Coordinates of C-alpha atoms and ligand atoms in Angstrom, one line a residue:
M214 CA -13.4 -8.2 18.6
T215 CA -10.9 -10.4 16.9
L216 CA -9.0 -9.9 13.7
K217 CA -9.3 -12.7 11.2
V218 CA -6.9 -13.0 8.3
Y219 CA -6.7 -15.3 5.4
N220 CA -3.4 -17.1 5.7
T221 CA -2.1 -18.3 2.4
A222 CA -0.1 -21.0 4.1
A223 CA -3.2 -22.4 5.8
R224 CA -5.5 -21.7 2.8
S225 CA -8.1 -20.5 5.3
L226 CA -9.3 -17.6 7.5
Q227 CA -7.6 -17.7 10.9
E228 CA -7.8 -15.8 14.1
F229 CA -4.8 -13.5 14.3
V230 CA -2.6 -14.1 17.3
P231 CA 0.7 -12.4 17.3
L232 CA 3.8 -14.1 18.7
R233 CA 4.1 -11.4 21.5
E234 CA 0.9 -10.1 22.9
G235 CA 0.0 -6.6 21.7
E236 CA 2.9 -6.4 19.2
V237 CA 2.9 -7.1 15.5
R238 CA 6.0 -7.5 13.3
V239 CA 5.3 -7.1 9.6
Y240 CA 7.6 -7.5 6.6
A241 CA 6.3 -6.5 3.2
C242 CA 8.0 -7.1 -0.2
G243 CA 8.4 -3.6 -1.6
P244 CA 9.2 -2.4 -5.1
T245 CA 12.0 -3.2 -7.3
I246 CA 13.3 0.2 -8.0
Y247 CA 14.4 -0.1 -11.6
N248 CA 11.5 2.0 -12.9
H249 CA 8.5 4.0 -11.6
A250 CA 6.0 2.0 -9.6
H251 CA 2.7 1.3 -11.5
I252 CA -0.9 1.3 -10.2
G253 CA -0.8 -2.4 -9.8
N254 CA 2.1 -2.1 -7.4
F255 CA 0.2 0.5 -5.5
R256 CA -2.9 -1.7 -5.1
T257 CA -0.5 -3.9 -3.1
F258 CA 1.2 -1.0 -1.3
L259 CA -2.1 0.5 -0.3
F260 CA -3.1 -2.9 1.1
F261 CA 0.1 -2.9 3.1
D262 CA -0.9 0.6 4.3
L263 CA -4.4 -0.6 5.3
V264 CA -2.9 -3.4 7.3
H265 CA -0.5 -1.0 9.0
R266 CA -3.2 1.5 9.8
H267 CA -5.8 -1.0 11.0
L268 CA -3.3 -2.8 13.3
E269 CA -2.4 0.5 14.9
Y270 CA -6.1 1.5 15.1
S271 CA -6.7 -1.8 16.9
G272 CA -4.2 -0.9 19.5
Y273 CA -1.2 -3.0 18.5
G274 CA 2.4 -1.8 18.6
V275 CA 3.5 -2.3 15.0
Q276 CA 6.9 -2.7 13.7
F277 CA 6.7 -2.5 9.9
V278 CA 9.6 -3.2 7.5
M279 CA 9.3 -2.8 3.7
N280 CA 12.4 -3.5 1.5
L281 CA 13.4 -1.7 -1.7
T282 CA 15.0 -4.2 -4.1
D283 CA 18.0 -2.3 -5.5
V284 CA 19.9 -5.3 -6.9
D285 CA 18.5 -8.1 -9.0
D286 CA 18.4 -9.1 -12.7
K287 CA 15.9 -6.4 -13.7
V288 CA 17.8 -3.6 -11.9
I289 CA 21.1 -4.7 -13.4
Q290 CA 19.7 -4.9 -16.9
A291 CA 18.0 -1.5 -16.6
A292 CA 21.2 0.1 -15.2
H293 CA 23.2 -1.4 -18.0
E294 CA 20.9 -0.1 -20.7
A295 CA 21.0 3.3 -19.1
G296 CA 24.8 3.2 -18.9
S297 CA 24.8 3.9 -15.2
T298 CA 25.6 2.1 -12.0
I299 CA 22.8 0.4 -10.0
E300 CA 23.2 3.0 -7.3
E301 CA 22.8 5.9 -9.8
H302 CA 20.0 4.2 -11.6
T303 CA 17.9 3.2 -8.6
K304 CA 18.2 6.5 -6.6
P305 CA 15.6 8.5 -8.4
F306 CA 13.2 5.6 -8.6
G307 CA 13.5 5.1 -4.8
D308 CA 12.9 8.8 -4.2
T309 CA 9.8 8.9 -6.5
F310 CA 8.5 5.8 -4.9
L311 CA 8.6 7.4 -1.5
A312 CA 7.1 10.6 -2.9
D313 CA 4.2 8.6 -4.5
C314 CA 3.7 6.9 -1.1
V315 CA 3.3 10.3 0.5
S316 CA 0.9 11.5 -2.3
L317 CA -1.3 8.5 -1.8
G318 CA -1.2 8.6 2.0
V319 CA 0.9 5.5 2.5
W320 CA 2.1 5.9 6.1
T321 CA 5.9 5.9 6.6
V322 CA 7.1 2.5 7.9
D323 CA 9.8 1.9 10.4
S324 CA 12.5 0.8 8.0
Y325 CA 13.1 0.6 4.2
P326 CA 16.1 -1.7 4.0
R327 CA 17.9 -1.9 0.6
A328 CA 19.7 -5.1 -0.3
T329 CA 23.0 -3.4 -1.3
M330 CA 23.3 -2.0 2.3
H331 CA 23.3 -5.5 3.8
I332 CA 25.7 -7.6 1.6
E333 CA 27.8 -8.6 4.6
Q334 CA 24.9 -10.0 6.5
M335 CA 23.8 -11.9 3.3
V336 CA 27.2 -13.5 3.0
E337 CA 27.0 -14.6 6.7
F338 CA 23.5 -16.0 6.2
I339 CA 24.7 -18.1 3.3
E340 CA 27.7 -19.3 5.3
R341 CA 25.3 -20.5 7.9
L342 CA 23.2 -22.4 5.3
V343 CA 26.4 -24.0 3.9
D344 CA 27.6 -25.0 7.4
K345 CA 24.3 -26.7 8.1
G346 CA 24.3 -28.6 4.9
H347 CA 21.4 -26.7 3.2
A348 CA 23.5 -25.0 0.6
Y349 CA 26.5 -25.9 -1.6
S350 CA 28.9 -23.9 -3.7
A351 CA 29.2 -24.9 -7.3
E352 CA 32.0 -24.7 -9.9
D353 CA 30.3 -21.8 -11.6
G354 CA 31.1 -19.6 -8.5
A355 CA 27.5 -19.6 -7.3
V356 CA 26.0 -21.0 -4.1
Y357 CA 22.8 -22.9 -4.4
F358 CA 20.1 -23.9 -1.9
S359 CA 19.6 -27.6 -1.8
I360 CA 15.8 -28.3 -2.0
E361 CA 16.4 -31.9 -1.1
S362 CA 17.8 -30.8 2.3
F363 CA 14.4 -29.2 3.3
P364 CA 11.6 -31.8 3.2
E365 CA 9.0 -29.1 3.9
Y366 CA 9.8 -27.2 0.7
G367 CA 6.6 -26.5 -1.2
K368 CA 4.4 -26.1 1.9
L369 CA 3.3 -22.5 1.2
K370 CA 2.2 -23.2 -2.4
G371 CA 1.1 -26.7 -1.6
I372 CA 3.3 -28.5 -4.1
D373 CA 4.7 -31.9 -4.1
T374 CA 8.5 -31.8 -3.9
S375 CA 8.9 -35.4 -5.0
T376 CA 8.3 -34.1 -8.6
L377 CA 11.2 -31.7 -8.4
I378 CA 14.5 -32.6 -10.0
A379 CA 17.0 -32.4 -7.1
G380 CA 20.4 -30.9 -8.0
S381 CA 19.2 -29.1 -11.2
R382 CA 19.4 -25.4 -11.0
V383 CA 17.7 -22.2 -11.8
E384 CA 20.0 -19.3 -12.6
H385 CA 17.8 -16.3 -13.0
D386 CA 15.8 -14.2 -10.5
E387 CA 12.8 -14.2 -12.7
Y388 CA 12.0 -17.8 -12.5
D389 CA 9.3 -19.6 -14.4
K390 CA 6.4 -19.8 -11.9
E391 CA 6.3 -23.6 -12.0
D392 CA 10.1 -23.9 -11.6
A393 CA 11.3 -25.0 -8.2
R394 CA 14.7 -26.6 -8.5
D395 CA 17.8 -25.6 -6.5
F396 CA 17.9 -21.8 -6.6
A397 CA 20.9 -19.5 -6.3
L398 CA 21.7 -17.8 -3.0
W399 CA 24.8 -16.2 -4.4
K400 CA 25.6 -15.7 -8.1
A401 CA 29.1 -15.3 -9.6
A402 CA 29.7 -11.8 -11.0
T403 CA 29.4 -11.3 -14.7
E404 CA 31.1 -8.6 -16.7
E405 CA 27.9 -6.7 -16.8
D406 CA 27.5 -7.0 -13.0
E407 CA 30.9 -5.5 -12.5
E408 CA 30.2 -2.7 -14.9
V409 CA 27.1 -1.5 -13.1
G410 CA 28.6 -2.0 -9.6
A411 CA 26.6 -5.1 -8.7
A412 CA 29.5 -7.3 -7.5
W413 CA 31.0 -7.8 -4.1
D414 CA 33.8 -9.9 -2.6
S415 CA 32.7 -13.1 -0.9
P416 CA 34.3 -16.5 0.2
W417 CA 33.1 -17.8 -3.2
G418 CA 34.7 -15.0 -5.2
R419 CA 33.1 -11.9 -6.7
G420 CA 29.4 -12.0 -6.9
R421 CA 26.0 -10.8 -5.7
P422 CA 23.1 -12.1 -3.6
G423 CA 20.1 -13.9 -5.1
W424 CA 16.8 -12.0 -4.9
H425 CA 15.0 -14.4 -2.6
L426 CA 17.9 -14.3 -0.1
E427 CA 17.7 -10.6 0.2
C428 CA 14.3 -10.7 1.8
S429 CA 15.1 -13.6 4.2
V430 CA 18.1 -11.7 5.5
M431 CA 16.6 -8.2 5.8
S432 CA 13.4 -9.5 7.4
T433 CA 15.0 -11.7 10.1
M434 CA 17.8 -9.2 10.7
Q435 CA 15.3 -6.4 11.5
L436 CA 12.3 -8.3 13.0
G437 CA 13.7 -11.5 14.5
D438 CA 13.5 -15.2 13.4
T439 CA 9.7 -15.3 13.4
L440 CA 7.6 -12.6 11.8
D441 CA 3.9 -12.2 12.5
M442 CA 2.9 -11.2 9.0
H443 CA 4.6 -11.3 5.7
L444 CA 2.9 -9.5 2.8
G445 CA 3.2 -9.3 -0.9
G446 CA 1.5 -9.5 -4.3
E447 CA 0.1 -12.9 -5.3
D448 CA 2.9 -13.5 -7.9
L449 CA 5.3 -13.7 -5.0
V450 CA 3.9 -16.9 -3.4
F451 CA 6.0 -19.1 -5.5
P452 CA 8.9 -19.3 -5.8
H453 CA 9.9 -16.1 -4.0
H454 CA 8.1 -16.7 -0.6
E455 CA 8.5 -20.4 -0.8
N456 CA 12.2 -19.9 -1.1
E457 CA 12.3 -17.3 1.7
I458 CA 10.7 -19.9 4.0
A459 CA 13.3 -22.5 3.0
Q460 CA 16.2 -20.2 3.5
S461 CA 15.0 -18.7 6.7
E462 CA 13.8 -21.8 8.5
C463 CA 16.9 -23.7 7.6
A464 CA 19.2 -20.8 8.8
T465 CA 17.4 -20.0 12.0
G466 CA 15.8 -23.3 13.0
H467 CA 12.5 -21.4 13.8
P468 CA 9.2 -21.0 12.0
F469 CA 9.6 -18.0 9.7
V470 CA 6.1 -16.4 9.3
R471 CA 2.9 -16.9 11.3
Y472 CA 0.5 -15.3 8.7
W473 CA 1.2 -14.9 4.9
M474 CA -1.1 -12.5 3.0
H475 CA -1.1 -12.0 -0.7
V476 CA -2.8 -9.3 -2.8
K477 CA -4.5 -10.2 -6.1
H478 CA -3.2 -8.5 -9.2
L479 CA -4.8 -5.5 -10.6
F480 CA -6.4 -5.5 -14.0
V481 CA -6.6 -2.5 -16.2
E482 CA -9.6 -2.0 -18.5
G483 CA -10.4 -5.7 -18.0
R484 CA -7.0 -7.0 -19.0
K485 CA -3.8 -7.9 -17.3
M486 CA -1.5 -4.9 -17.2
S487 CA 1.5 -5.2 -19.5
K488 CA 3.7 -3.0 -21.5
S489 CA 2.8 -4.8 -24.7
L490 CA -0.9 -4.1 -24.2
G491 CA -0.1 -0.4 -23.7
N492 CA -2.2 -0.4 -20.5
F493 CA 0.7 0.0 -18.2
I494 CA -0.1 3.0 -16.0
R495 CA 2.3 4.5 -13.5
V496 CA 1.0 6.4 -10.5
R497 CA 3.3 9.3 -11.6
E498 CA 1.4 9.7 -14.8
L499 CA -2.0 9.8 -13.1
L500 CA -0.8 12.4 -10.7
E501 CA 0.8 14.5 -13.5
E502 CA -2.5 14.3 -15.4
G503 CA -4.1 16.0 -12.5
Y504 CA -6.1 13.1 -11.0
D505 CA -6.9 13.5 -7.3
P506 CA -4.6 11.2 -5.3
A507 CA -7.5 10.5 -2.9
A508 CA -9.5 9.2 -5.8
I509 CA -6.6 6.9 -6.8
R510 CA -6.5 5.7 -3.2
H511 CA -10.2 5.2 -3.0
L512 CA -10.3 3.2 -6.2
L513 CA -7.4 0.9 -5.2
I514 CA -8.9 0.1 -1.8
S515 CA -12.5 -0.2 -3.1
S516 CA -12.3 -3.9 -3.6
H517 CA -11.2 -6.6 -1.1
Y518 CA -7.5 -7.3 -1.6
R519 CA -8.2 -10.9 -2.5
G520 CA -10.9 -10.0 -5.0
E521 CA -10.8 -8.8 -8.5
L522 CA -10.1 -5.1 -9.2
N523 CA -10.3 -3.6 -12.6
F524 CA -8.9 -0.2 -13.0
T525 CA -10.6 2.1 -15.5
R526 CA -10.6 5.9 -16.0
A527 CA -14.4 5.8 -15.6
G528 CA -13.9 4.1 -12.2
L529 CA -11.3 6.7 -11.2
K530 CA -13.8 9.5 -12.0
A531 CA -16.5 7.7 -9.9
S532 CA -13.9 7.4 -7.1
G533 CA -13.4 11.2 -7.4
V534 CA -17.1 11.7 -6.9
A535 CA -17.1 9.5 -3.8
V536 CA -14.2 11.4 -2.3
Q537 CA -15.9 14.7 -3.0
R538 CA -19.0 13.4 -1.3
L539 CA -16.9 12.6 1.8
M540 CA -15.3 16.1 1.7
D541 CA -18.7 17.7 1.4
F542 CA -20.0 15.7 4.3
E543 CA -17.0 16.7 6.4
A544 CA -17.4 20.3 5.5
R545 CA -21.2 20.2 6.2
L546 CA -20.5 18.8 9.7
S547 CA -17.6 21.0 10.6
Q548 CA -19.3 24.2 9.3
L549 CA -22.7 23.3 10.8
E550 CA -24.3 25.9 12.9
T551 CA -25.2 24.0 16.1
A552 CA -27.8 24.9 18.7
D553 CA -27.4 23.7 22.2
D554 CA -31.1 23.8 22.8
A555 CA -31.7 21.5 19.7
E556 CA -33.8 18.5 20.3
E557 CA -32.2 15.0 20.5
S558 CA -30.9 13.6 17.3
A559 CA -30.0 10.2 16.0
L560 CA -26.4 11.2 15.5
P561 CA -24.9 9.8 18.8
G562 CA -26.5 6.4 18.1
L563 CA -25.4 6.4 14.4
A564 CA -21.9 7.4 15.4
E565 CA -21.5 4.7 18.0
K566 CA -22.8 2.0 15.7
V567 CA -20.8 3.0 12.6
V568 CA -17.5 2.7 14.5
L569 CA -18.4 -0.8 15.7
D570 CA -19.5 -1.9 12.3
F571 CA -16.4 -0.4 10.7
R572 CA -14.1 -2.2 13.1
S573 CA -15.7 -5.5 12.7
T574 CA -15.7 -5.2 8.9
M575 CA -12.0 -4.4 8.9
D576 CA -11.4 -7.2 11.3
D577 CA -12.9 -9.5 8.8
D578 CA -9.7 -10.0 6.8
F579 CA -9.2 -6.2 6.1
N580 CA -12.5 -5.9 4.2
S581 CA -11.9 -2.4 2.9
A582 CA -14.8 -2.7 0.4
G583 CA -17.2 -3.5 3.2
A584 CA -15.7 -0.7 5.4
L585 CA -16.3 1.9 2.6
G586 CA -19.9 0.7 2.4
V587 CA -20.3 1.2 6.1
L588 CA -18.8 4.6 5.9
F589 CA -20.9 5.8 3.0
G590 CA -24.1 4.4 4.6
F591 CA -23.3 6.6 7.6
V592 CA -22.9 9.6 5.4
T593 CA -26.3 9.0 3.9
K594 CA -28.0 8.5 7.2
V595 CA -26.4 11.5 8.9
N596 CA -27.2 13.7 5.9
A597 CA -30.8 12.6 6.1
E598 CA -31.0 13.3 9.8
L599 CA -29.5 16.8 9.3
D600 CA -32.0 17.5 6.5
A601 CA -34.8 16.4 8.8
K602 CA -33.7 18.1 12.0
G603 CA -32.1 21.3 10.6
R604 CA -30.3 21.9 13.9
V605 CA -28.4 19.6 16.2
S606 CA -26.4 20.1 19.4
T607 CA -22.7 20.7 19.3
S608 CA -22.1 17.5 21.2
D609 CA -24.2 15.4 18.7
R610 CA -22.4 17.0 15.8
D611 CA -19.0 16.4 17.4
L612 CA -19.8 12.7 17.9
A613 CA -20.6 12.3 14.2
L614 CA -17.5 14.2 13.2
G615 CA -15.4 12.1 15.6
A616 CA -16.7 8.9 14.1
L617 CA -15.9 10.1 10.6
R618 CA -12.4 11.1 11.5
S619 CA -11.8 7.9 13.5
M620 CA -12.7 5.8 10.4
D621 CA -10.5 8.0 8.3
T622 CA -7.4 7.2 10.3
V623 CA -7.7 3.8 8.7
L624 CA -9.0 4.7 5.2
G625 CA -7.0 7.9 4.8
L626 CA -9.3 9.4 2.2
L627 CA -10.0 12.7 3.9
E628 CA -6.4 12.8 5.0
V629 CA -5.2 12.6 1.4
A630 CA -7.9 14.7 -0.1
Q631 CA -7.3 17.5 2.4
A632 CA -3.5 17.3 2.0
S633 CA -3.8 17.7 -1.7
R634 CA -6.2 20.7 -1.4
V635 CA -4.2 22.8 1.0
I636 CA -5.5 26.2 0.7
D637 CA -3.6 29.1 2.0
D638 CA -5.2 31.5 4.4
D639 CA -5.1 34.4 1.9
L640 CA -7.2 32.5 -0.6
S641 CA -9.6 31.4 2.1
S642 CA -10.2 34.9 3.3
W643 CA -10.6 36.2 -0.3
V644 CA -13.2 33.5 -0.9
E645 CA -15.1 34.6 2.3
R646 CA -15.0 38.2 1.2
M647 CA -16.3 37.3 -2.3
I648 CA -19.2 35.3 -0.7
E649 CA -20.1 38.2 1.5
E650 CA -20.1 40.6 -1.5
R651 CA -22.2 38.2 -3.5
A652 CA -24.7 38.0 -0.6
Q653 CA -25.0 41.8 -0.6
A654 CA -25.3 41.9 -4.4
R655 CA -28.2 39.4 -4.2
A656 CA -29.8 41.3 -1.4
S657 CA -29.8 44.4 -3.5
K658 CA -31.0 42.3 -6.5
D659 CA -27.8 42.9 -8.5
F660 CA -27.9 39.4 -9.9
A661 CA -25.4 40.2 -12.7
R662 CA -22.7 41.0 -10.1
A663 CA -23.7 37.9 -8.1
D664 CA -23.2 35.7 -11.1
E665 CA -20.0 37.4 -12.0
I666 CA -18.6 36.6 -8.5
R667 CA -19.7 33.0 -8.9
E668 CA -17.8 32.8 -12.2
E669 CA -14.7 34.4 -10.8
L670 CA -14.6 31.8 -8.0
S671 CA -15.3 29.0 -10.4
A672 CA -12.3 30.1 -12.5
K673 CA -10.2 29.3 -9.4
N674 CA -12.0 25.9 -9.0
I675 CA -14.1 27.1 -6.2
V676 CA -17.7 26.0 -6.2
L677 CA -20.4 27.6 -4.1
E678 CA -23.4 25.7 -2.6
D679 CA -26.3 27.7 -1.3
S680 CA -28.5 26.1 1.4
A681 CA -30.8 27.1 4.2
E682 CA -27.7 27.0 6.4
G683 CA -25.9 29.6 4.3
T684 CA -23.4 29.5 1.5
R685 CA -20.7 26.8 1.6
W686 CA -17.7 26.6 -0.7
K687 CA -15.3 23.9 -1.8
V688 CA -12.3 23.5 -4.0
V689 CA -12.9 21.0 -6.8
N690 CA -10.2 19.4 -9.0
Ligands
AMP60 P1 7.9 -5.4 -8.1 O1 8.3 -3.9 -8.1 O2 7.7 -6.0 -9.4 O3 8.9 -6.1 -7.3 O4 6.6 -5.5 -7.3 C1 6.3 -4.9 -6.0 C2 5.1 -5.4 -5.4 O5 3.9 -5.1 -6.3 C3 5.1 -6.9 -5.3 O6 4.5 -7.2 -4.0 C4 4.3 -7.4 -6.4 O7 3.7 -8.7 -6.2 C5 3.2 -6.3 -6.6 N1 2.6 -6.3 -7.9 C6 3.2 -6.3 -9.1 N2 2.3 -6.2 -10.1 C7 1.1 -6.1 -9.5 C8 -0.3 -5.9 -10.0 N3 -0.6 -5.9 -11.3 N4 -1.3 -5.8 -9.1 C9 -1.0 -5.9 -7.8 N5 0.2 -6.0 -7.3 C10 1.3 -6.1 -8.1
ZN61 ZN1 10.6 -10.3 -1.0

């Protein structure tokens, strides 16, 4: 089976071949930690996580780096407004970002470099560009990249550089999307920068690195001159990633990235997410409102990363139902009474096929929507088989359970759902005692007591399900 990825640079699906066999080096543009990450950011971060998990699932050795932007225009402005330094201001947001990642099951990556930790390497990188004639220092104390010096500029986005005005400059990190003139690698420190601790010494005087430069330096420093994959949201294609290519290829003399992948932006209730529309939702808020993190994860991976995804509360509730269905299925299988003299079942065949289908669907440009379809199709078929057969052998049951768990190492839904419903042993044995007492009450026709027990459990979010196989219980949110 071969992995195919849609490479933004080639504008087509390509077979994935890493630089070194069996190894994949990935760099992803992480959050700017001037505020809490929102659900749009997490659509992108959950895609990063799917890539990470699926590559490992496919047997690759993965080296994954995601930066945290802790100095840029937005960070400086936010720190200034809060009356703190950038270090004080970004620390809690960096911490909650990592905590949100844990809640939503985003695997830890190998390294989370922060720009402020690598200023020295950034200065050296700029010096290399100046020495090679790709950058120049200006009277305003800044150093600019010369677009004219790199004829391939524009290749990622596919723009014609002859229309650009050579030698005219862009001063801000948040460029107009269509703007592609000489951009700053280093910016002279302003009074505000000094006040918030965003200024360092350099051969060009006090200043700070430009945002694009930060990613070029941290990625090549940690992963080498050529990366296998570089990931980010679609808004980063231009100019951020275009500029990263220019800086990196001119500094190292090698191709920078083999495959570029970009995630389409999330919509909320059918509209672009923005503060002014009041539909700006942070992951924190949803978790604090008591939404199941596994439901958030399900919703955000339920659409292919290059396709539209519209976040609605109704959609989140439907995702909660899907996650619960998966939990119920897992509980049914793991609590199933098996019989080794049971006749043959369809489970081994279904288990073998589902894993193959799942892999090939994920291999098709990380098609998580299709993979969820494959998974839930399996749930339906296995449930039907269990209903029909009543009893199956332990080995058949274990094959089905193994297939389910194998797919979940990539999707992470049971993983997150189970982690957020950790039940201590005391509660568990109390529930078992209550179920036993209820069974006795029913046997002696004391239905009032049986109902009372059901209500007592329900008050603790524990729901009972009676079936021919006995009484099962689950915790619901
Ligand atoms: P930022 O914190 O703004 O630097 O963004 C961090 C990552 O989230 C980047 O890769 C962005 O492209 C991505 N991102 C920002 N807004 C959205 C959105 N609405 N939907 C999906 N990804 C987004
Ligand atoms: Zn970046």
